[in-house]
CSV table of C-alpha atoms in Angstrom, one decimal:
chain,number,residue,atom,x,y,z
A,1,UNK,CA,0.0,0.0,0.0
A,2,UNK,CA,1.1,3.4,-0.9
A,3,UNK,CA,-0.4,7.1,-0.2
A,4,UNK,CA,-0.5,10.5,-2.2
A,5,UNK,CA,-1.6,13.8,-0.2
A,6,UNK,CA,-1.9,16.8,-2.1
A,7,UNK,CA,-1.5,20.3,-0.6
A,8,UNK,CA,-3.9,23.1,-1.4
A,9,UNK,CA,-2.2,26.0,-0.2
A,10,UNK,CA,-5.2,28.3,-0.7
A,11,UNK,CA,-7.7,30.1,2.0
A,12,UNK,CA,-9.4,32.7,2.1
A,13,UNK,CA,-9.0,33.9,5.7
A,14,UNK,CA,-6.8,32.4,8.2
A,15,UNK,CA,-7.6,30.9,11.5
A,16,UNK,CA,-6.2,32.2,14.7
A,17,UNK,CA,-4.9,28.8,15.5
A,18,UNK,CA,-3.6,27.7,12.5
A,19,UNK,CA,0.3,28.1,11.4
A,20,UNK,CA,-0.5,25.7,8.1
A,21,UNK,CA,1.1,26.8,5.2
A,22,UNK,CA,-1.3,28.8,2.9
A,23,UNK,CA,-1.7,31.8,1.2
A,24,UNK,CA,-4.2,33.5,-0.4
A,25,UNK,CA,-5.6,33.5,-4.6
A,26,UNK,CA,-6.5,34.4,-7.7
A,27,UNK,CA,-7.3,32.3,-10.9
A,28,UNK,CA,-3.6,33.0,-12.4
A,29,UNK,CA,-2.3,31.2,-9.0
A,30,UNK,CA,-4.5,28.3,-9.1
A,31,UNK,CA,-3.5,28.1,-12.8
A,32,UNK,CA,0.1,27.8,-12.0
A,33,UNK,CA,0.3,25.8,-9.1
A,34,UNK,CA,-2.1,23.0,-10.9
A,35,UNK,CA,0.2,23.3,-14.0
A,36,UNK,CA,3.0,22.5,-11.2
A,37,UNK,CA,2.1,20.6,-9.2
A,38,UNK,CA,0.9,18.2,-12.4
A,39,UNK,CA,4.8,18.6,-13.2
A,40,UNK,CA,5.6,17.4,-9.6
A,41,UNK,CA,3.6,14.5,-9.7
A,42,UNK,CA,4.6,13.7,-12.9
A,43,UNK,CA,8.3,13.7,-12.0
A,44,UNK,CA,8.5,11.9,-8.4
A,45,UNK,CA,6.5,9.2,-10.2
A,46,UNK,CA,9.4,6.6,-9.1
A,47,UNK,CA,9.5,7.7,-5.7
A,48,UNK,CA,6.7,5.1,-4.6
A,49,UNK,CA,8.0,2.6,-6.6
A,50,UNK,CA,5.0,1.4,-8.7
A,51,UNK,CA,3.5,0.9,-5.6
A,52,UNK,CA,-0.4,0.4,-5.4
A,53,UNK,CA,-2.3,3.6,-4.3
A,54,UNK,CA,-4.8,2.9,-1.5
A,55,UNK,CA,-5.6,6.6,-0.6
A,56,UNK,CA,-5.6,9.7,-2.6
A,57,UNK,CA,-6.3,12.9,-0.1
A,58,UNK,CA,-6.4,16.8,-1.3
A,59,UNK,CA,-5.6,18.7,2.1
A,60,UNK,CA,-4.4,22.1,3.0
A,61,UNK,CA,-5.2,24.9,3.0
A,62,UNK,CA,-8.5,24.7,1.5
A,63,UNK,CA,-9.2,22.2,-1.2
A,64,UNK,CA,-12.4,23.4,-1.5
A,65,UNK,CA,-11.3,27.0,-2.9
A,66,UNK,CA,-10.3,25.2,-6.1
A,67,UNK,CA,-13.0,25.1,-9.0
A,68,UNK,CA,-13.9,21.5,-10.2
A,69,UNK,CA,-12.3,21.9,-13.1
A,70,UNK,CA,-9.1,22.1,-11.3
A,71,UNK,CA,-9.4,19.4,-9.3
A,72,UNK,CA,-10.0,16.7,-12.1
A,73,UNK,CA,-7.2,17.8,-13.9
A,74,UNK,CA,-5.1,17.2,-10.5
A,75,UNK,CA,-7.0,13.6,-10.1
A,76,UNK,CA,-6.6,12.9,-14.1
A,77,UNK,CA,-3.0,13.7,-13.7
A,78,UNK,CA,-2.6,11.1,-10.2
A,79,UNK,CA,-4.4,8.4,-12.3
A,80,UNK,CA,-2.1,9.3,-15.5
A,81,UNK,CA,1.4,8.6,-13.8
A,82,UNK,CA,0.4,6.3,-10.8
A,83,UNK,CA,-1.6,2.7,-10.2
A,84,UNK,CA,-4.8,3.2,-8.6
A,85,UNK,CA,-6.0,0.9,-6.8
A,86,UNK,CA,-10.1,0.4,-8.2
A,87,UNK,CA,-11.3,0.8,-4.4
A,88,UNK,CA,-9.1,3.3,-3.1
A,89,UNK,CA,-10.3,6.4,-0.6
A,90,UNK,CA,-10.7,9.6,-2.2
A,91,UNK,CA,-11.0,12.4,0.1
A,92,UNK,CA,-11.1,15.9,-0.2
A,93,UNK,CA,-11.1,18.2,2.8
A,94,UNK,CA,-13.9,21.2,2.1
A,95,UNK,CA,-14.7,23.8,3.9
A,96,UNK,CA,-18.7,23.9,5.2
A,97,UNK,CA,-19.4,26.9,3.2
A,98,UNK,CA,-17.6,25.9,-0.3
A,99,UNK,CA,-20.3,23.2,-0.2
A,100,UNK,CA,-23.0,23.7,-2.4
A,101,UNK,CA,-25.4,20.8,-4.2
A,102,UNK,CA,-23.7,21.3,-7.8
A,103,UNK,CA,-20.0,21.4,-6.2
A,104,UNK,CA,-20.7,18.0,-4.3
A,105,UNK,CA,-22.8,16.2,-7.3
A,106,UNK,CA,-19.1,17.2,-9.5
A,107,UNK,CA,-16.8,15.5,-6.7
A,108,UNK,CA,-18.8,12.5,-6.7
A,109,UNK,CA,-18.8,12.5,-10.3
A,110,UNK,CA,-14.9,12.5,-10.2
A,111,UNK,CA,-14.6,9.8,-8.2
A,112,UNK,CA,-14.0,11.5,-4.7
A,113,UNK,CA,-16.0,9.3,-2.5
A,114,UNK,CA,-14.8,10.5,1.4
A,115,UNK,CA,-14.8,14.9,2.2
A,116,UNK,CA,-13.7,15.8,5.5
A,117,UNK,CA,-15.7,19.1,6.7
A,118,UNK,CA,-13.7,21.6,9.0
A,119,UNK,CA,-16.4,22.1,10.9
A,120,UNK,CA,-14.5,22.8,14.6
A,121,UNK,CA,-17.3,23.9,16.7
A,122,UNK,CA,-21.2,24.4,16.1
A,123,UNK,CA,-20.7,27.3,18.4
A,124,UNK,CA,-21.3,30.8,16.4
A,125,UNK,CA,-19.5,32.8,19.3
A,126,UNK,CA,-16.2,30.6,19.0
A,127,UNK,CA,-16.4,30.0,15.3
A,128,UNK,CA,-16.4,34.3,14.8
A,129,UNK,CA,-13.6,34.4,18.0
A,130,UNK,CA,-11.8,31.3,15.7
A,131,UNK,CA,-12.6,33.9,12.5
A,132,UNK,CA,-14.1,30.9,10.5
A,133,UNK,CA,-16.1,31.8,7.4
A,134,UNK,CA,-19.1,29.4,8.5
A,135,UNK,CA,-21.7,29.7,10.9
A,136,UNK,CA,-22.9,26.4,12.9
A,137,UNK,CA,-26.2,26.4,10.3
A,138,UNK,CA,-23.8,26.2,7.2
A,139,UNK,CA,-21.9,23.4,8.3
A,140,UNK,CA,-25.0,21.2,9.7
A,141,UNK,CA,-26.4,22.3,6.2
A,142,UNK,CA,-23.0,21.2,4.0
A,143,UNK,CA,-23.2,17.6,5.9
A,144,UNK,CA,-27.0,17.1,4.3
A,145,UNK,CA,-26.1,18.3,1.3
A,146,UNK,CA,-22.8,15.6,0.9
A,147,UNK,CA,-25.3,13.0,2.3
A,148,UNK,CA,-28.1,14.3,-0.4
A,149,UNK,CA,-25.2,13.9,-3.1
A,150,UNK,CA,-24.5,10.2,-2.1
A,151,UNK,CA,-21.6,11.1,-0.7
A,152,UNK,CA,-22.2,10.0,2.9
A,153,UNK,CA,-18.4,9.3,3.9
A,154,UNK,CA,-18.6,12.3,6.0
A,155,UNK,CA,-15.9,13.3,8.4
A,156,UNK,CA,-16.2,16.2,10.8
A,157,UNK,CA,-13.4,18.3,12.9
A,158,UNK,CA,-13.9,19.6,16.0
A,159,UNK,CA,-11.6,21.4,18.4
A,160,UNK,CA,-11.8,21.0,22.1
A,161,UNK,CA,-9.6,23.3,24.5
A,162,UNK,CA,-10.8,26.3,23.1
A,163,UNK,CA,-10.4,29.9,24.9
A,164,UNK,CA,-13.4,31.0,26.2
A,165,UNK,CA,-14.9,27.7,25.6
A,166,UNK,CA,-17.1,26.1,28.2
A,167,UNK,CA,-17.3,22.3,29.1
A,168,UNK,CA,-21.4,22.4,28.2
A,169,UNK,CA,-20.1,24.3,24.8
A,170,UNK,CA,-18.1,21.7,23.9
A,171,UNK,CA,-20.6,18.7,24.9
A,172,UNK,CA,-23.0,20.5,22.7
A,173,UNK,CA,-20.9,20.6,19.6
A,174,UNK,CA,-20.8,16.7,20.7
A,175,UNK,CA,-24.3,16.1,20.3
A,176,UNK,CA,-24.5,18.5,17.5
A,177,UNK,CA,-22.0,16.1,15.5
A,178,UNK,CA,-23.5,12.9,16.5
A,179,UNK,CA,-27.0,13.9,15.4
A,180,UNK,CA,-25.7,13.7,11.8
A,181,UNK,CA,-25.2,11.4,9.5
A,182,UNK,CA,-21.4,11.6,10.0
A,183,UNK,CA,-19.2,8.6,9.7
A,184,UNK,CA,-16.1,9.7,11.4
A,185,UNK,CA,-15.0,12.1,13.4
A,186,UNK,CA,-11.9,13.7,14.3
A,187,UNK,CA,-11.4,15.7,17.6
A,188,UNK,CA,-8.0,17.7,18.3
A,189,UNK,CA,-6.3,19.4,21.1
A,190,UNK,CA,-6.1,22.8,20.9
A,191,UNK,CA,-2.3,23.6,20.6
A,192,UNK,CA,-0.7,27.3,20.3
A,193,UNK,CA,1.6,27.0,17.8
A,194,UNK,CA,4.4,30.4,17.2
A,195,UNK,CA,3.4,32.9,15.1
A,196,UNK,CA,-0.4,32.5,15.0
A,197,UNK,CA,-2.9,35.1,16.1
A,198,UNK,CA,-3.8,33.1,18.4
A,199,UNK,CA,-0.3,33.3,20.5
A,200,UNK,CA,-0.4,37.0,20.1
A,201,UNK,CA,-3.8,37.2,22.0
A,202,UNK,CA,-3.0,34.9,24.5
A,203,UNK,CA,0.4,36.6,25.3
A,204,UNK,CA,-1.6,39.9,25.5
A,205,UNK,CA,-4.1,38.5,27.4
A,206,UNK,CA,-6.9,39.4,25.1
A,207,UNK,CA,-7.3,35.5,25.6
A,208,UNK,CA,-6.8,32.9,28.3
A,209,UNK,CA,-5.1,29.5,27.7
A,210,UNK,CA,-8.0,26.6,28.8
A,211,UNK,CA,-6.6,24.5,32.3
A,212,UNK,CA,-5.6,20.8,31.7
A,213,UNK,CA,-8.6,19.7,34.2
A,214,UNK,CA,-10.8,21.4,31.1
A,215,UNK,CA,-9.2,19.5,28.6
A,216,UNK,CA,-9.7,16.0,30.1
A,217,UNK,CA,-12.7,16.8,31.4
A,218,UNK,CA,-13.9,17.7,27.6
A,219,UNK,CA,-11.7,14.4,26.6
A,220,UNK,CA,-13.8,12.4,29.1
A,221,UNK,CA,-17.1,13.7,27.5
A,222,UNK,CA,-16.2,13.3,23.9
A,223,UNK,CA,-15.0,9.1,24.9
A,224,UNK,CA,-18.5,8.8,26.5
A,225,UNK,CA,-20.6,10.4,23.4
A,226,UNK,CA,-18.8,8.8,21.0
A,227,UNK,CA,-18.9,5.3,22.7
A,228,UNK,CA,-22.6,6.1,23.2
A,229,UNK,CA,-23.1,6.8,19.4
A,230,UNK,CA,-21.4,3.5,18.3
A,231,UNK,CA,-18.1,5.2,16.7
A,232,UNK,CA,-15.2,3.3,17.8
A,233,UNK,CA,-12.3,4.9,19.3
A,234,UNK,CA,-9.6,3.9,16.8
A,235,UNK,CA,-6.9,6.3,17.3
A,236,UNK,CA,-6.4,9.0,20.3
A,237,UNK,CA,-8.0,11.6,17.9
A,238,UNK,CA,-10.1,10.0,15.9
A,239,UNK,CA,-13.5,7.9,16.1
A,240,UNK,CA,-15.4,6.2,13.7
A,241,UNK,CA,-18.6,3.8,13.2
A,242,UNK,CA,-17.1,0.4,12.4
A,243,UNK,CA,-15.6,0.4,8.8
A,244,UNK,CA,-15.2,3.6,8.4
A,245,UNK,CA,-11.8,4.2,10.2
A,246,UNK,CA,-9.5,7.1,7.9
A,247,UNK,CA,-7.7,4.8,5.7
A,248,UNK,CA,-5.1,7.8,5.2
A,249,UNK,CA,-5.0,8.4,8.8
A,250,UNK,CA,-4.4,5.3,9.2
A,251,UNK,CA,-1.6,4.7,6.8
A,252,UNK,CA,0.7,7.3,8.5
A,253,UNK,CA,0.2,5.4,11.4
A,254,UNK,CA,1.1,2.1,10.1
A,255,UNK,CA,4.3,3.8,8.7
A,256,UNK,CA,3.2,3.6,4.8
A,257,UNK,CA,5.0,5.2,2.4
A,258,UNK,CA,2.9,8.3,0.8
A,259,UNK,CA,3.8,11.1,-1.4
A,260,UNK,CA,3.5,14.6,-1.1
A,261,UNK,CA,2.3,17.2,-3.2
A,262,UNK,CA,2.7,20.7,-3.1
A,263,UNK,CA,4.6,23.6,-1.0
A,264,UNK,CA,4.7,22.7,2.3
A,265,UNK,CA,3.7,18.6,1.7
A,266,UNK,CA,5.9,16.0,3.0
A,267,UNK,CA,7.0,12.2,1.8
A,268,UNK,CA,7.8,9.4,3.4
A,269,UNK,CA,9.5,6.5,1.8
A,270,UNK,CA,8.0,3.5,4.8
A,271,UNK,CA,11.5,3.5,6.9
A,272,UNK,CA,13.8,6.1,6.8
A,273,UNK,CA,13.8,8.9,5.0
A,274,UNK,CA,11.2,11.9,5.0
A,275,UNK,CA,11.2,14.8,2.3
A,276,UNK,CA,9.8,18.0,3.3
A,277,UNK,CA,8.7,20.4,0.4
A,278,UNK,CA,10.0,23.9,1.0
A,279,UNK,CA,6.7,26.1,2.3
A,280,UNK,CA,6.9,28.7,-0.3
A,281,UNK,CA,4.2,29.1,-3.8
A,282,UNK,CA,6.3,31.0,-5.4
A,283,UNK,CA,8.9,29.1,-5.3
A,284,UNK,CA,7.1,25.9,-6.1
A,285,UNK,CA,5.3,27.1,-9.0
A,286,UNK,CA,8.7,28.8,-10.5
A,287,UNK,CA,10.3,25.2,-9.8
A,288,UNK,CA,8.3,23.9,-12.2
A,289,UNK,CA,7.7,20.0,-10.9
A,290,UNK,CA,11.3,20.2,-9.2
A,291,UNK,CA,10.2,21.8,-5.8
A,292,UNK,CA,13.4,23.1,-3.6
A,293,UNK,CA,13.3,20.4,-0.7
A,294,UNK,CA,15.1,19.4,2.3
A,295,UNK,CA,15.9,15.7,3.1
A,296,UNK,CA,15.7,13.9,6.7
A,297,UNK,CA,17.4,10.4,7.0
A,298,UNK,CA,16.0,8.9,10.0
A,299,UNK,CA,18.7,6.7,12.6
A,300,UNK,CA,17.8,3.3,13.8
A,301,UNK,CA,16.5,5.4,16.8
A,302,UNK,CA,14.7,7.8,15.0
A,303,UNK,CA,12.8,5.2,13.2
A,304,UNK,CA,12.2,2.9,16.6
A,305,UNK,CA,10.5,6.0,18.8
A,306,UNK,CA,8.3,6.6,15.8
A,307,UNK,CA,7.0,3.4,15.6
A,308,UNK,CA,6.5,3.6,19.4
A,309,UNK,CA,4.8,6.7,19.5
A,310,UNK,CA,2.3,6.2,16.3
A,311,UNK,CA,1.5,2.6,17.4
A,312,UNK,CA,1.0,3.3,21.2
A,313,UNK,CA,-1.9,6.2,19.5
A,314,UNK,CA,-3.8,3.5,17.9
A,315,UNK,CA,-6.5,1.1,19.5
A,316,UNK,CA,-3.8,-2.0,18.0
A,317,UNK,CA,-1.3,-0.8,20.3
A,318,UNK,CA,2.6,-1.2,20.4
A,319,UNK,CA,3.6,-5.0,19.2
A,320,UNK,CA,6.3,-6.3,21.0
A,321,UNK,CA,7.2,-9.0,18.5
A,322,UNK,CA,6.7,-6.5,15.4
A,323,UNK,CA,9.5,-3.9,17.2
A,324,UNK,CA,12.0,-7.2,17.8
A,325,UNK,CA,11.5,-8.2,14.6
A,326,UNK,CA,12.6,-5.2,12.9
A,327,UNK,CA,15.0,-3.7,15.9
A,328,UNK,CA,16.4,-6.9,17.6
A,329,UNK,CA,15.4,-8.3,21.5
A,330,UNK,CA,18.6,-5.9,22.5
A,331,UNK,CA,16.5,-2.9,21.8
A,332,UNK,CA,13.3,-3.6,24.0
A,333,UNK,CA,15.3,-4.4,27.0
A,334,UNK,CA,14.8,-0.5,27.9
A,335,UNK,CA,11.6,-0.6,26.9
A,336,UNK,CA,10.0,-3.2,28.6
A,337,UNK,CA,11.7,-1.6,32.4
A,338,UNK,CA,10.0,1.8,31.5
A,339,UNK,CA,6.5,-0.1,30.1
A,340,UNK,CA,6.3,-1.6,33.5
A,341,UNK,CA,5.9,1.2,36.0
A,342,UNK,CA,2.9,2.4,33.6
A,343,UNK,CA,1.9,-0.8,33.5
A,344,UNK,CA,1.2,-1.2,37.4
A,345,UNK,CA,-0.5,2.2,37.5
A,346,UNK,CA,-2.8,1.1,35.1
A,347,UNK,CA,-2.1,3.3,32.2
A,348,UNK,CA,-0.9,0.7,29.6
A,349,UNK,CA,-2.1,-3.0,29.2
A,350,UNK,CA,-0.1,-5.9,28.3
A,351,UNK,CA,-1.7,-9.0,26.6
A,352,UNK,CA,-0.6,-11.2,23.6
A,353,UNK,CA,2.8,-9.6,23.6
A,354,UNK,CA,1.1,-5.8,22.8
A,355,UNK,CA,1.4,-2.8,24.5
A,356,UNK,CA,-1.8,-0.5,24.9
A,357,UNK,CA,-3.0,2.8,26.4
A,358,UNK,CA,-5.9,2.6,28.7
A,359,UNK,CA,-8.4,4.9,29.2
A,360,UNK,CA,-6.4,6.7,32.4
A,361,UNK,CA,-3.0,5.9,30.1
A,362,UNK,CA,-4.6,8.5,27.1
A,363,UNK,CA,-5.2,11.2,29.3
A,364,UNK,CA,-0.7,11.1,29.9
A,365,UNK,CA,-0.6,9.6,26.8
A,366,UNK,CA,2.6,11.9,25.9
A,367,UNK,CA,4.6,11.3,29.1
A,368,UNK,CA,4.0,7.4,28.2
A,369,UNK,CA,5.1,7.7,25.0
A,370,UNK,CA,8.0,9.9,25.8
A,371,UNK,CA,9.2,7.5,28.7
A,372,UNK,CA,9.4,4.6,26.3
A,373,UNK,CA,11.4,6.1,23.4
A,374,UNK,CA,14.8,5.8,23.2
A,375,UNK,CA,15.5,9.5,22.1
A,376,UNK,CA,18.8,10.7,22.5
């Protein structure tokens, strides 16, 4: 199995928490960075080695800014240089108010047949203190019109953690969500990353950072809903109704090898290299299908605490006999000491030779993870 993600670079407005690379658009842009990025994927053809493609995701940025006519010359171009495999997931993330009935019929036309929705809240207060262009009505409203369109693959984002959100807020954006005919959902952490509006407010106190008992206390709700709703909690972020699990998501965590598209977009080749585009469109498009680049060869340690930390974050856990098999018995010797003290507090399990986070282990998931890397 192999991957190709595609970066859309392109939004209209940026969000205070975001520090994504993206920039803003005009026709002649779009123009030019389709033209290269057709050249890119046309020359890193070899880089996944004729391997099968399983997933196929447009991300950003926002996707959703391109016209249609944009987006099947990017997805005739894929299918032109690469092997697709006949049931591969298609997903394009949209934003709520990009979605209209003809713009959804065209996607499923193409072939797309998964969107993810960037929905974050249902809360009209936070999504204006967020600067979202949606309101909650246009994003209940964009999830009925992908159903309507037969495209009922329908992921949504939320953030928890917010500034000035409240714990009944968030449990309402909860039951918001899981009234609709969603399939997945993911839920993430508020983090304040440098250089975002969002540091600048909270450093000028125009905004307070939310307490940690508010962020479990929201992670504790969000377990209970979703468990409530039947979506399985298959990944510390992510829940989904059974067989609909994020076959992209996935991948990443399963260490597959994927391509990346566009400024900003990074490869992986399944062991130890990365390749991380340089973040820059003008650049990229002057490049011409030869983006400037920066290459990371990943040690024998590098490559054993990822494993560790992307396994531990899935419901399959950490398998002891996959990490000997590729690393050697000498290299879980430190392991297994560290494992054992989370172990007896009742933060990881330990059955059929697998290592898992509990339900107490996910709320210190990070200090678990960290205590049994190896990192120098």
């Amino acid at each position: 199995m192999s991957m190709i993600y595609l970066h859309v670079p392109f939004c209209t407005s940026r969000c205070i928490y975001c520090d994504f690379y993206s920039t803003t658009q005009s026709a002649t842009v779009r123009h030019e960075y389709v033209n290269a990025a057709c050249a890119e994927l046309a020359n890193r053809k070899s880089y996944l080695a004729d391997r099968l493609i399983q997933s196929i995701y447009f991300g950003g940025g926002t996707p959703s800014q391109l016209q249609i006519k944009e987006i099947a010359i990017l997805l005739d171009s894929i299918n032109k240089h690469y092997d697709i495999d006949t049931n591969a997931e298609i997903t394009l993330e949209a934003n709520p108010d990009d979605v209209t009935p003809d713009f959804t019929h065209n996607l499923r036309n193409l072939g797309f047949n998964r969107v993810s929705l960037g929905v974050q809240s249902f809360n009209d207060r936070i999504l204006k203190m967020l600067n979202r262009r949606h309101d909650a009505a246009t994003a209940q409203d964009a999830v009925h019109t992908l159903q309507q369109a037969g495209l009922d693959n329908i992921s949504i984002d939320l953030i928890y953690g917010l500034p000035t959100q409240l714990l009944q807020d968030f449990s309402s954006d909860l039951q918001k969500a899981f009234s609709l005919p969603i399939k997945h959902l993911s839920t993430y952490a508020l983090s304040i990353e440098q250089g975002t509006l969002l540091q600048r407010k909270i450093q000028s106190n125009e905004l307070a950072e939310t307490d940690e008992d508010t962020f479990i206390a929201e992670y504790e709700i969000m377990m209970q809903q979703a468990h409530a709703h039947g979506f399985e909690h298959y990944e510390i972020s992510n829940f989904a109704l059974p067989g609909f699990e994020s076959r992209h998501n996935s991948g990443y965590w399963n260490n597959t090898p994927y391509l990346g598209i566009g400024p900003g977009a990074h490869s992986f080749n399944g062991t130890d290299e990365r390749q991380y585009n340089e973040p820059n469109l003008g650049k990229y498009i002057s490049a011409a299908g030869l983006p400037p680049h920066t290459i990371e060869h990943l040690t024998l340690s590098d490559q054993f605490d990822e494993q560790v930390f992307t396994s531990l974050r899935t419901r399959k856990g950490l398998s002891l006999k996959n990490l000997e098999k590729r690393f050697g018995e000498a290299w879980l010797e430190d392991l297994k000491r560290a494992a054992q003290k989370h172990i007896s507090s009742g933060s990881l399990t330990f059955n059929n030779n697998t290592l898992c986070l509990t339900r107490k282990g996910i709320m210190t998931s990070n200090d678990i993870i960290s205590d049994l890397m190896r990192a120098e």
